[in-house]
Amino acid sequence: MFSKDTRILVVDDMRTMRIVIKKTLASLQFTNIVEADDGTTAWSELEKAMANQTQFHLIVSDWTMPKMTGLDLLKKVRTHAKLTNLPFLMVTAEADAAQVKEAIAAGVSGYITKPFSADTLKEKLAAMHERITKAG
Amino acid sequence: MTTAPKLDANFIKTFAAAALETLRVQCSFEARVGKPFIKGQGEEVESAIAGIIGLTSNVFKGTIAIAFPEKTFLAIMGGMLGESFEVMTPDLEDGAAELMNIVFGCAKKSLSEKGFTVERAVPTVVKGKNVEIRHISTAPILIIPFESPAGGLQIEIVLE
């Protein structure tokens, strides 16, 4: 499992969902969390973190957002040399097969569908961490 | 008397199940579905806030909304965010849109399995005293009422 001091970027345009994810992560003992309300503000946070040498270790992002979607953010992250291996968990209300395929093709590390419980998020994070660790 | 088309009967079942699932898993909130009716032919809740989404598909277009009286909404947000709320604040309002989002996502999967390709617009929120939801169509409005210990809520569906 990710260590408790993992620096996490939570991205969602809905404030209430950011709170839900933050509180759920906090219940799993993760407290080093930064919020962004869209893919564009998330990208600014990532650039700021790289400039300050305070890199994020995990992104938890919604898919459907107005300015830059979670998928576009994922694609941008995967094409940046310093961020290409950054674990990326996609959170979405829609989980049809085509969408999942698209996210996998873009290099998503994990996928969680709303509604979700704290236990589901914990399982997804653990499975994602195991896959990433095995892949080396 | 106006009767609901067959398509709407599928929608009632699908969206009712999606709403119950969303409320139970995301908000730790148990509710029961009541008997659906056409607007004007049954008792509705006095809504203080609603999340609305425009829908388009291969066979129809329309709108769907989830509407809450303040007391019910605060109880649901309390369950979703893990704290108790006494009054409505602007910080809670997008919760109505997010719940509509999740209900739609849940329902979309079942509808896809039934052969309906449904896409949606960005959800919006309306609020006010006994808020009236403006649907894009003049077709009959289907109401799916829900009951809970914290009060009622309802889903409104219009398809054409």
mmCIF file of C-alpha atoms in Angstrom:
data_model
loop_
_atom_site.group_PDB
_atom_site.id
_atom_site.type_symbol
_atom_site.label_atom_id
_atom_site.label_comp_id
_atom_site.label_asym_id
_atom_site.label_seq_id
_atom_site.Cartn_x
_atom_site.Cartn_y
_atom_site.Cartn_z
ATOM 1 C CA MET A 1 0.000 0.000 0.000
ATOM 2 C CA PHE A 2 1.084 3.602 -0.516
ATOM 3 C CA SER A 3 2.831 5.022 2.548
ATOM 4 C CA LYS A 4 0.875 7.378 4.783
ATOM 5 C CA ASP A 5 3.028 10.365 3.809
ATOM 6 C CA THR A 6 2.202 9.941 0.107
ATOM 7 C CA ARG A 7 1.628 13.394 -1.407
ATOM 8 C CA ILE A 8 -1.688 13.203 -3.227
ATOM 9 C CA LEU A 9 -3.273 15.588 -5.741
ATOM 10 C CA VAL A 10 -7.081 15.324 -5.680
ATOM 11 C CA VAL A 11 -8.731 16.773 -8.811
ATOM 12 C CA ASP A 12 -12.494 17.290 -9.162
ATOM 13 C CA ASP A 13 -14.616 20.226 -10.287
ATOM 14 C CA MET A 14 -17.259 19.391 -7.672
ATOM 15 C CA ARG A 15 -16.249 20.701 -4.271
ATOM 16 C CA THR A 16 -18.384 18.181 -2.405
ATOM 17 C CA MET A 17 -16.693 15.277 -4.207
ATOM 18 C CA ARG A 18 -13.236 16.687 -3.409
ATOM 19 C CA ILE A 19 -14.269 16.722 0.249
ATOM 20 C CA VAL A 20 -15.572 13.141 -0.002
ATOM 21 C CA ILE A 21 -12.293 11.926 -1.540
ATOM 22 C CA LYS A 22 -10.154 13.926 0.905
ATOM 23 C CA LYS A 23 -12.093 12.615 3.899
ATOM 24 C CA THR A 24 -11.966 9.070 2.578
ATOM 25 C CA LEU A 25 -8.199 9.354 2.072
ATOM 26 C CA ALA A 26 -7.870 10.875 5.553
ATOM 27 C CA SER A 27 -9.772 7.893 6.987
ATOM 28 C CA LEU A 28 -7.047 5.724 5.399
ATOM 29 C CA GLN A 29 -4.445 7.894 7.229
ATOM 30 C CA PHE A 30 -3.401 9.904 4.168
ATOM 31 C CA THR A 31 -3.083 13.555 5.157
ATOM 32 C CA ASN A 32 -0.648 15.092 2.649
ATOM 33 C CA ILE A 33 -3.334 16.135 0.169
ATOM 34 C CA VAL A 34 -3.597 19.066 -2.245
ATOM 35 C CA GLU A 35 -6.839 19.911 -4.094
ATOM 36 C CA ALA A 36 -7.410 21.183 -7.634
ATOM 37 C CA ASP A 37 -10.792 22.017 -9.151
ATOM 38 C CA ASP A 38 -9.979 21.131 -12.768
ATOM 39 C CA GLY A 39 -7.303 19.612 -15.014
ATOM 40 C CA THR A 40 -5.779 23.017 -15.718
ATOM 41 C CA THR A 41 -5.371 23.940 -12.048
ATOM 42 C CA ALA A 42 -4.078 20.426 -11.409
ATOM 43 C CA TRP A 43 -1.440 20.934 -14.079
ATOM 44 C CA SER A 44 -0.405 24.235 -12.414
ATOM 45 C CA GLU A 45 -0.057 22.389 -9.110
ATOM 46 C CA LEU A 46 2.089 19.727 -10.778
ATOM 47 C CA GLU A 47 4.342 22.368 -12.372
ATOM 48 C CA LYS A 48 4.612 24.232 -9.062
ATOM 49 C CA ALA A 49 5.515 21.002 -7.288
ATOM 50 C CA MET A 50 8.223 20.197 -9.832
ATOM 51 C CA ALA A 51 9.663 23.707 -9.478
ATOM 52 C CA ASN A 52 9.646 23.432 -5.665
ATOM 53 C CA GLN A 53 11.000 19.872 -5.574
ATOM 54 C CA THR A 54 7.842 18.773 -3.729
ATOM 55 C CA GLN A 55 6.628 16.202 -6.214
ATOM 56 C CA PHE A 56 3.305 14.457 -5.931
ATOM 57 C CA HIS A 57 3.302 10.668 -5.549
ATOM 58 C CA LEU A 58 -0.291 10.042 -6.649
ATOM 59 C CA ILE A 59 -3.088 11.755 -8.584
ATOM 60 C CA VAL A 60 -6.743 10.960 -7.882
ATOM 61 C CA SER A 61 -8.747 12.674 -10.613
ATOM 62 C CA ASP A 62 -12.315 12.940 -11.807
ATOM 63 C CA TRP A 63 -12.836 12.265 -15.524
ATOM 64 C CA THR A 64 -15.523 14.815 -16.485
ATOM 65 C CA MET A 65 -14.395 18.368 -15.810
ATOM 66 C CA PRO A 66 -15.128 21.565 -17.769
ATOM 67 C CA LYS A 67 -11.756 23.035 -18.855
ATOM 68 C CA MET A 68 -9.422 20.053 -18.953
ATOM 69 C CA THR A 69 -10.851 16.570 -18.471
ATOM 70 C CA GLY A 70 -9.213 13.912 -16.337
ATOM 71 C CA LEU A 71 -8.328 12.019 -19.517
ATOM 72 C CA ASP A 72 -6.565 15.054 -21.006
ATOM 73 C CA LEU A 73 -4.725 15.593 -17.728
ATOM 74 C CA LEU A 74 -3.665 11.928 -17.744
ATOM 75 C CA LYS A 75 -2.364 12.224 -21.334
ATOM 76 C CA LYS A 76 -0.431 15.383 -20.429
ATOM 77 C CA VAL A 77 1.070 13.708 -17.364
ATOM 78 C CA ARG A 78 2.133 10.639 -19.348
ATOM 79 C CA THR A 79 3.941 12.730 -21.959
ATOM 80 C CA HIS A 80 5.983 14.707 -19.399
ATOM 81 C CA ALA A 81 9.376 13.135 -18.736
ATOM 82 C CA LYS A 82 9.287 13.818 -14.989
ATOM 83 C CA LEU A 83 5.677 12.718 -14.483
ATOM 84 C CA THR A 84 5.315 9.828 -16.885
ATOM 85 C CA ASN A 85 5.342 7.171 -14.142
ATOM 86 C CA LEU A 86 3.207 9.099 -11.650
ATOM 87 C CA PRO A 87 0.394 6.811 -10.363
ATOM 88 C CA PHE A 88 -2.946 8.094 -11.645
ATOM 89 C CA LEU A 89 -6.294 6.891 -10.272
ATOM 90 C CA MET A 90 -9.267 7.919 -12.407
ATOM 91 C CA VAL A 91 -12.580 8.500 -10.643
ATOM 92 C CA THR A 92 -15.673 8.548 -12.787
ATOM 93 C CA ALA A 93 -19.437 8.288 -12.620
ATOM 94 C CA GLU A 94 -19.500 6.548 -15.999
ATOM 95 C CA ALA A 95 -17.800 3.224 -16.545
ATOM 96 C CA ASP A 96 -18.692 1.865 -19.947
ATOM 97 C CA ALA A 97 -16.205 -0.461 -21.591
ATOM 98 C CA ALA A 98 -15.143 2.061 -24.242
ATOM 99 C CA GLN A 99 -14.279 4.638 -21.602
ATOM 100 C CA VAL A 100 -12.272 2.163 -19.544
ATOM 101 C CA LYS A 101 -10.362 1.098 -22.703
ATOM 102 C CA GLU A 102 -9.610 4.723 -23.513
ATOM 103 C CA ALA A 103 -8.237 5.339 -20.027
ATOM 104 C CA ILE A 104 -6.099 2.195 -20.145
ATOM 105 C CA ALA A 105 -4.738 3.170 -23.555
ATOM 106 C CA ALA A 106 -3.822 6.569 -22.123
ATOM 107 C CA GLY A 107 -1.907 4.892 -19.298
ATOM 108 C CA VAL A 108 -4.227 5.083 -16.300
ATOM 109 C CA SER A 109 -2.948 3.214 -13.230
ATOM 110 C CA GLY A 110 -6.355 2.506 -11.681
ATOM 111 C CA TYR A 111 -10.032 3.193 -12.163
ATOM 112 C CA ILE A 112 -12.830 3.673 -9.629
ATOM 113 C CA THR A 113 -16.519 4.191 -10.353
ATOM 114 C CA LYS A 114 -18.850 6.412 -8.332
ATOM 115 C CA PRO A 115 -20.593 5.691 -6.059
ATOM 116 C CA PHE A 116 -17.773 4.201 -4.002
ATOM 117 C CA SER A 117 -17.143 3.466 -0.341
ATOM 118 C CA ALA A 118 -13.958 4.000 1.683
ATOM 119 C CA ASP A 119 -13.322 0.241 1.498
ATOM 120 C CA THR A 120 -13.530 0.272 -2.308
ATOM 121 C CA LEU A 121 -11.090 3.177 -2.542
ATOM 122 C CA LYS A 122 -8.716 1.395 -0.177
ATOM 123 C CA GLU A 123 -8.883 -1.810 -2.269
ATOM 124 C CA LYS A 124 -8.299 0.096 -5.520
ATOM 125 C CA LEU A 125 -5.296 1.938 -4.072
ATOM 126 C CA ALA A 126 -3.795 -1.274 -2.682
ATOM 127 C CA ALA A 127 -4.270 -3.133 -5.981
ATOM 128 C CA MET A 128 -2.853 -0.209 -7.929
ATOM 129 C CA HIS A 129 0.187 -0.009 -5.641
ATOM 130 C CA GLU A 130 0.799 -3.735 -5.984
ATOM 131 C CA ARG A 131 0.641 -3.550 -9.786
ATOM 132 C CA ILE A 132 3.016 -0.594 -9.884
ATOM 133 C CA THR A 133 5.459 -2.261 -7.469
ATOM 134 C CA LYS A 134 5.445 -5.521 -9.461
ATOM 135 C CA ALA A 135 6.000 -3.628 -12.718
ATOM 136 C CA GLY A 136 9.065 -2.138 -11.042
ATOM 137 C CA MET B 1 -55.586 10.296 -18.270
ATOM 138 C CA THR B 2 -51.992 10.557 -19.447
ATOM 139 C CA THR B 3 -50.004 7.349 -19.438
ATOM 140 C CA ALA B 4 -46.250 6.992 -19.493
ATOM 141 C CA PRO B 5 -44.725 5.503 -22.644
ATOM 142 C CA LYS B 6 -42.987 2.135 -22.415
ATOM 143 C CA LEU B 7 -39.549 3.718 -22.613
ATOM 144 C CA ASP B 8 -40.284 5.671 -19.467
ATOM 145 C CA ALA B 9 -41.174 2.500 -17.577
ATOM 146 C CA ASN B 10 -37.641 1.243 -18.206
ATOM 147 C CA PHE B 11 -36.284 4.568 -17.151
ATOM 148 C CA ILE B 12 -38.271 4.596 -13.927
ATOM 149 C CA LYS B 13 -36.843 1.257 -12.866
ATOM 150 C CA THR B 14 -33.301 2.056 -13.951
ATOM 151 C CA PHE B 15 -33.109 5.523 -12.428
ATOM 152 C CA ALA B 16 -34.874 4.479 -9.222
ATOM 153 C CA ALA B 17 -32.338 1.681 -8.722
ATOM 154 C CA ALA B 18 -29.451 4.034 -9.575
ATOM 155 C CA ALA B 19 -30.668 6.632 -7.077
ATOM 156 C CA LEU B 20 -31.038 4.067 -4.287
ATOM 157 C CA GLU B 21 -27.550 2.708 -5.003
ATOM 158 C CA THR B 22 -26.024 6.209 -5.054
ATOM 159 C CA LEU B 23 -27.690 7.247 -1.805
ATOM 160 C CA ARG B 24 -26.776 4.005 -0.052
ATOM 161 C CA VAL B 25 -23.115 3.747 -1.123
ATOM 162 C CA GLN B 26 -22.063 7.393 -1.412
ATOM 163 C CA CYS B 27 -24.211 8.907 1.328
ATOM 164 C CA SER B 28 -24.902 6.002 3.742
ATOM 165 C CA PHE B 29 -28.538 6.980 3.266
ATOM 166 C CA GLU B 30 -31.351 4.465 3.023
ATOM 167 C CA ALA B 31 -34.484 5.444 1.084
ATOM 168 C CA ARG B 32 -37.526 3.655 -0.366
ATOM 169 C CA VAL B 33 -39.059 4.161 -3.795
ATOM 170 C CA GLY B 34 -42.686 5.225 -3.875
ATOM 171 C CA LYS B 35 -45.215 4.824 -6.673
ATOM 172 C CA PRO B 36 -44.254 6.859 -9.762
ATOM 173 C CA PHE B 37 -46.825 9.272 -11.185
ATOM 174 C CA ILE B 38 -47.268 11.954 -13.816
ATOM 175 C CA LYS B 39 -46.714 15.487 -12.486
ATOM 176 C CA GLY B 40 -49.992 16.953 -11.349
ATOM 177 C CA GLN B 41 -51.450 13.555 -10.468
ATOM 178 C CA GLY B 42 -49.701 12.890 -7.162
ATOM 179 C CA GLU B 43 -48.122 14.477 -4.127
ATOM 180 C CA GLU B 44 -44.739 16.087 -4.701
ATOM 181 C CA VAL B 45 -42.060 17.252 -2.277
ATOM 182 C CA GLU B 46 -41.437 20.990 -1.813
ATOM 183 C CA SER B 47 -37.966 21.159 -3.282
ATOM 184 C CA ALA B 48 -35.316 23.594 -2.061
ATOM 185 C CA ILE B 49 -32.561 22.376 -4.374
ATOM 186 C CA ALA B 50 -32.244 20.190 -7.458
ATOM 187 C CA GLY B 51 -29.518 18.858 -9.733
ATOM 188 C CA ILE B 52 -30.501 18.715 -13.430
ATOM 189 C CA ILE B 53 -28.949 17.039 -16.453
ATOM 190 C CA GLY B 54 -29.911 17.286 -20.124
ATOM 191 C CA LEU B 55 -29.917 13.931 -21.922
ATOM 192 C CA THR B 56 -29.537 12.936 -25.554
ATOM 193 C CA SER B 57 -29.624 9.462 -27.039
ATOM 194 C CA ASN B 58 -30.153 7.512 -30.227
ATOM 195 C CA VAL B 59 -33.932 7.523 -29.657
ATOM 196 C CA PHE B 60 -34.821 10.462 -27.406
ATOM 197 C CA LYS B 61 -33.805 13.678 -25.719
ATOM 198 C CA GLY B 62 -34.908 15.071 -22.418
ATOM 199 C CA THR B 63 -33.976 16.130 -18.928
ATOM 200 C CA ILE B 64 -33.673 14.400 -15.595
ATOM 201 C CA ALA B 65 -33.522 16.051 -12.201
ATOM 202 C CA ILE B 66 -33.138 14.991 -8.608
ATOM 203 C CA ALA B 67 -34.913 17.369 -6.238
ATOM 204 C CA PHE B 68 -34.704 17.643 -2.448
ATOM 205 C CA PRO B 69 -36.420 19.547 0.335
ATOM 206 C CA GLU B 70 -33.756 21.284 2.460
ATOM 207 C CA LYS B 71 -34.042 18.888 5.404
ATOM 208 C CA THR B 72 -33.574 15.801 3.220
ATOM 209 C CA PHE B 73 -30.696 17.381 1.294
ATOM 210 C CA LEU B 74 -28.857 18.322 4.501
ATOM 211 C CA ALA B 75 -29.271 14.784 5.844
ATOM 212 C CA ILE B 76 -27.954 13.307 2.579
ATOM 213 C CA MET B 77 -24.997 15.718 2.470
ATOM 214 C CA GLY B 78 -24.324 14.846 6.107
ATOM 215 C CA GLY B 79 -24.076 11.188 5.161
ATOM 216 C CA MET B 80 -21.961 11.947 2.100
ATOM 217 C CA LEU B 81 -19.489 14.248 3.850
ATOM 218 C CA GLY B 82 -19.498 12.603 7.267
ATOM 219 C CA GLU B 83 -20.684 15.563 9.322
ATOM 220 C CA SER B 84 -23.972 17.099 10.323
ATOM 221 C CA PHE B 85 -25.397 20.226 8.695
ATOM 222 C CA GLU B 86 -28.119 22.458 10.137
ATOM 223 C CA VAL B 87 -28.405 24.995 7.329
ATOM 224 C CA MET B 88 -27.829 25.112 3.589
ATOM 225 C CA THR B 89 -24.578 26.809 2.561
ATOM 226 C CA PRO B 90 -23.215 27.599 -0.923
ATOM 227 C CA ASP B 91 -20.449 25.034 -0.278
ATOM 228 C CA LEU B 92 -23.009 22.218 -0.250
ATOM 229 C CA GLU B 93 -24.912 23.205 -3.376
ATOM 230 C CA ASP B 94 -22.830 21.410 -5.984
ATOM 231 C CA GLY B 95 -23.646 18.223 -4.085
ATOM 232 C CA ALA B 96 -27.047 18.190 -5.822
ATOM 233 C CA ALA B 97 -25.354 18.224 -9.248
ATOM 234 C CA GLU B 98 -22.808 15.625 -8.198
ATOM 235 C CA LEU B 99 -25.533 13.272 -6.949
ATOM 236 C CA MET B 100 -27.376 13.688 -10.270
ATOM 237 C CA ASN B 101 -24.079 12.943 -12.026
ATOM 238 C CA ILE B 102 -23.568 9.745 -10.083
ATOM 239 C CA VAL B 103 -27.178 8.605 -10.481
ATOM 240 C CA PHE B 104 -26.879 9.172 -14.233
ATOM 241 C CA GLY B 105 -23.576 7.277 -14.408
ATOM 242 C CA CYS B 106 -25.104 4.349 -12.545
ATOM 243 C CA ALA B 107 -28.184 4.329 -14.774
ATOM 244 C CA LYS B 108 -26.194 4.742 -17.991
ATOM 245 C CA LYS B 109 -24.540 1.376 -17.524
ATOM 246 C CA SER B 110 -27.903 -0.423 -17.252
ATOM 247 C CA LEU B 111 -29.367 1.577 -20.131
ATOM 248 C CA SER B 112 -26.383 0.691 -22.353
ATOM 249 C CA GLU B 113 -27.056 -2.966 -21.630
ATOM 250 C CA LYS B 114 -30.648 -2.405 -22.823
ATOM 251 C CA GLY B 115 -29.399 -0.884 -26.079
ATOM 252 C CA PHE B 116 -29.793 2.834 -25.264
ATOM 253 C CA THR B 117 -26.791 5.033 -25.913
ATOM 254 C CA VAL B 118 -27.290 7.983 -23.591
ATOM 255 C CA GLU B 119 -25.090 11.054 -23.365
ATOM 256 C CA ARG B 120 -25.456 13.940 -20.990
ATOM 257 C CA ALA B 121 -24.741 17.627 -20.662
ATOM 258 C CA VAL B 122 -22.978 19.264 -17.703
ATOM 259 C CA PRO B 123 -25.262 19.159 -14.648
ATOM 260 C CA THR B 124 -26.647 22.360 -13.189
ATOM 261 C CA VAL B 125 -28.165 23.265 -9.832
ATOM 262 C CA VAL B 126 -31.342 25.242 -9.154
ATOM 263 C CA LYS B 127 -32.357 26.342 -5.703
ATOM 264 C CA GLY B 128 -35.022 28.431 -4.027
ATOM 265 C CA LYS B 129 -38.248 28.144 -2.104
ATOM 266 C CA ASN B 130 -40.366 25.330 -3.582
ATOM 267 C CA VAL B 131 -38.189 25.373 -6.670
ATOM 268 C CA GLU B 132 -39.843 24.600 -10.021
ATOM 269 C CA ILE B 133 -37.657 22.695 -12.469
ATOM 270 C CA ARG B 134 -37.819 23.927 -16.055
ATOM 271 C CA HIS B 135 -37.632 20.961 -18.405
ATOM 272 C CA ILE B 136 -36.780 21.414 -22.079
ATOM 273 C CA SER B 137 -39.913 19.644 -23.251
ATOM 274 C CA THR B 138 -43.640 20.045 -22.778
ATOM 275 C CA ALA B 139 -44.055 16.235 -22.613
ATOM 276 C CA PRO B 140 -45.556 14.796 -19.399
ATOM 277 C CA ILE B 141 -43.152 14.872 -16.445
ATOM 278 C CA LEU B 142 -42.635 11.562 -14.674
ATOM 279 C CA ILE B 143 -42.081 11.825 -10.946
ATOM 280 C CA ILE B 144 -40.377 9.041 -9.004
ATOM 281 C CA PRO B 145 -40.912 9.780 -5.311
ATOM 282 C CA PHE B 146 -38.611 8.468 -2.562
ATOM 283 C CA GLU B 147 -39.227 8.303 1.156
ATOM 284 C CA SER B 148 -36.700 8.242 3.972
ATOM 285 C CA PRO B 149 -36.603 8.883 7.721
ATOM 286 C CA ALA B 150 -35.178 12.348 6.904
ATOM 287 C CA GLY B 151 -38.015 13.173 4.492
ATOM 288 C CA GLY B 152 -38.856 12.770 0.830
ATOM 289 C CA LEU B 153 -37.044 13.505 -2.396
ATOM 290 C CA GLN B 154 -37.961 12.956 -6.023
ATOM 291 C CA ILE B 155 -36.593 12.329 -9.476
ATOM 292 C CA GLU B 156 -38.243 14.079 -12.416
ATOM 293 C CA ILE B 157 -37.862 12.674 -15.939
ATOM 294 C CA VAL B 158 -39.028 14.186 -19.206
ATOM 295 C CA LEU B 159 -38.349 12.436 -22.491
ATOM 296 C CA GLU B 160 -39.440 13.129 -26.032
#
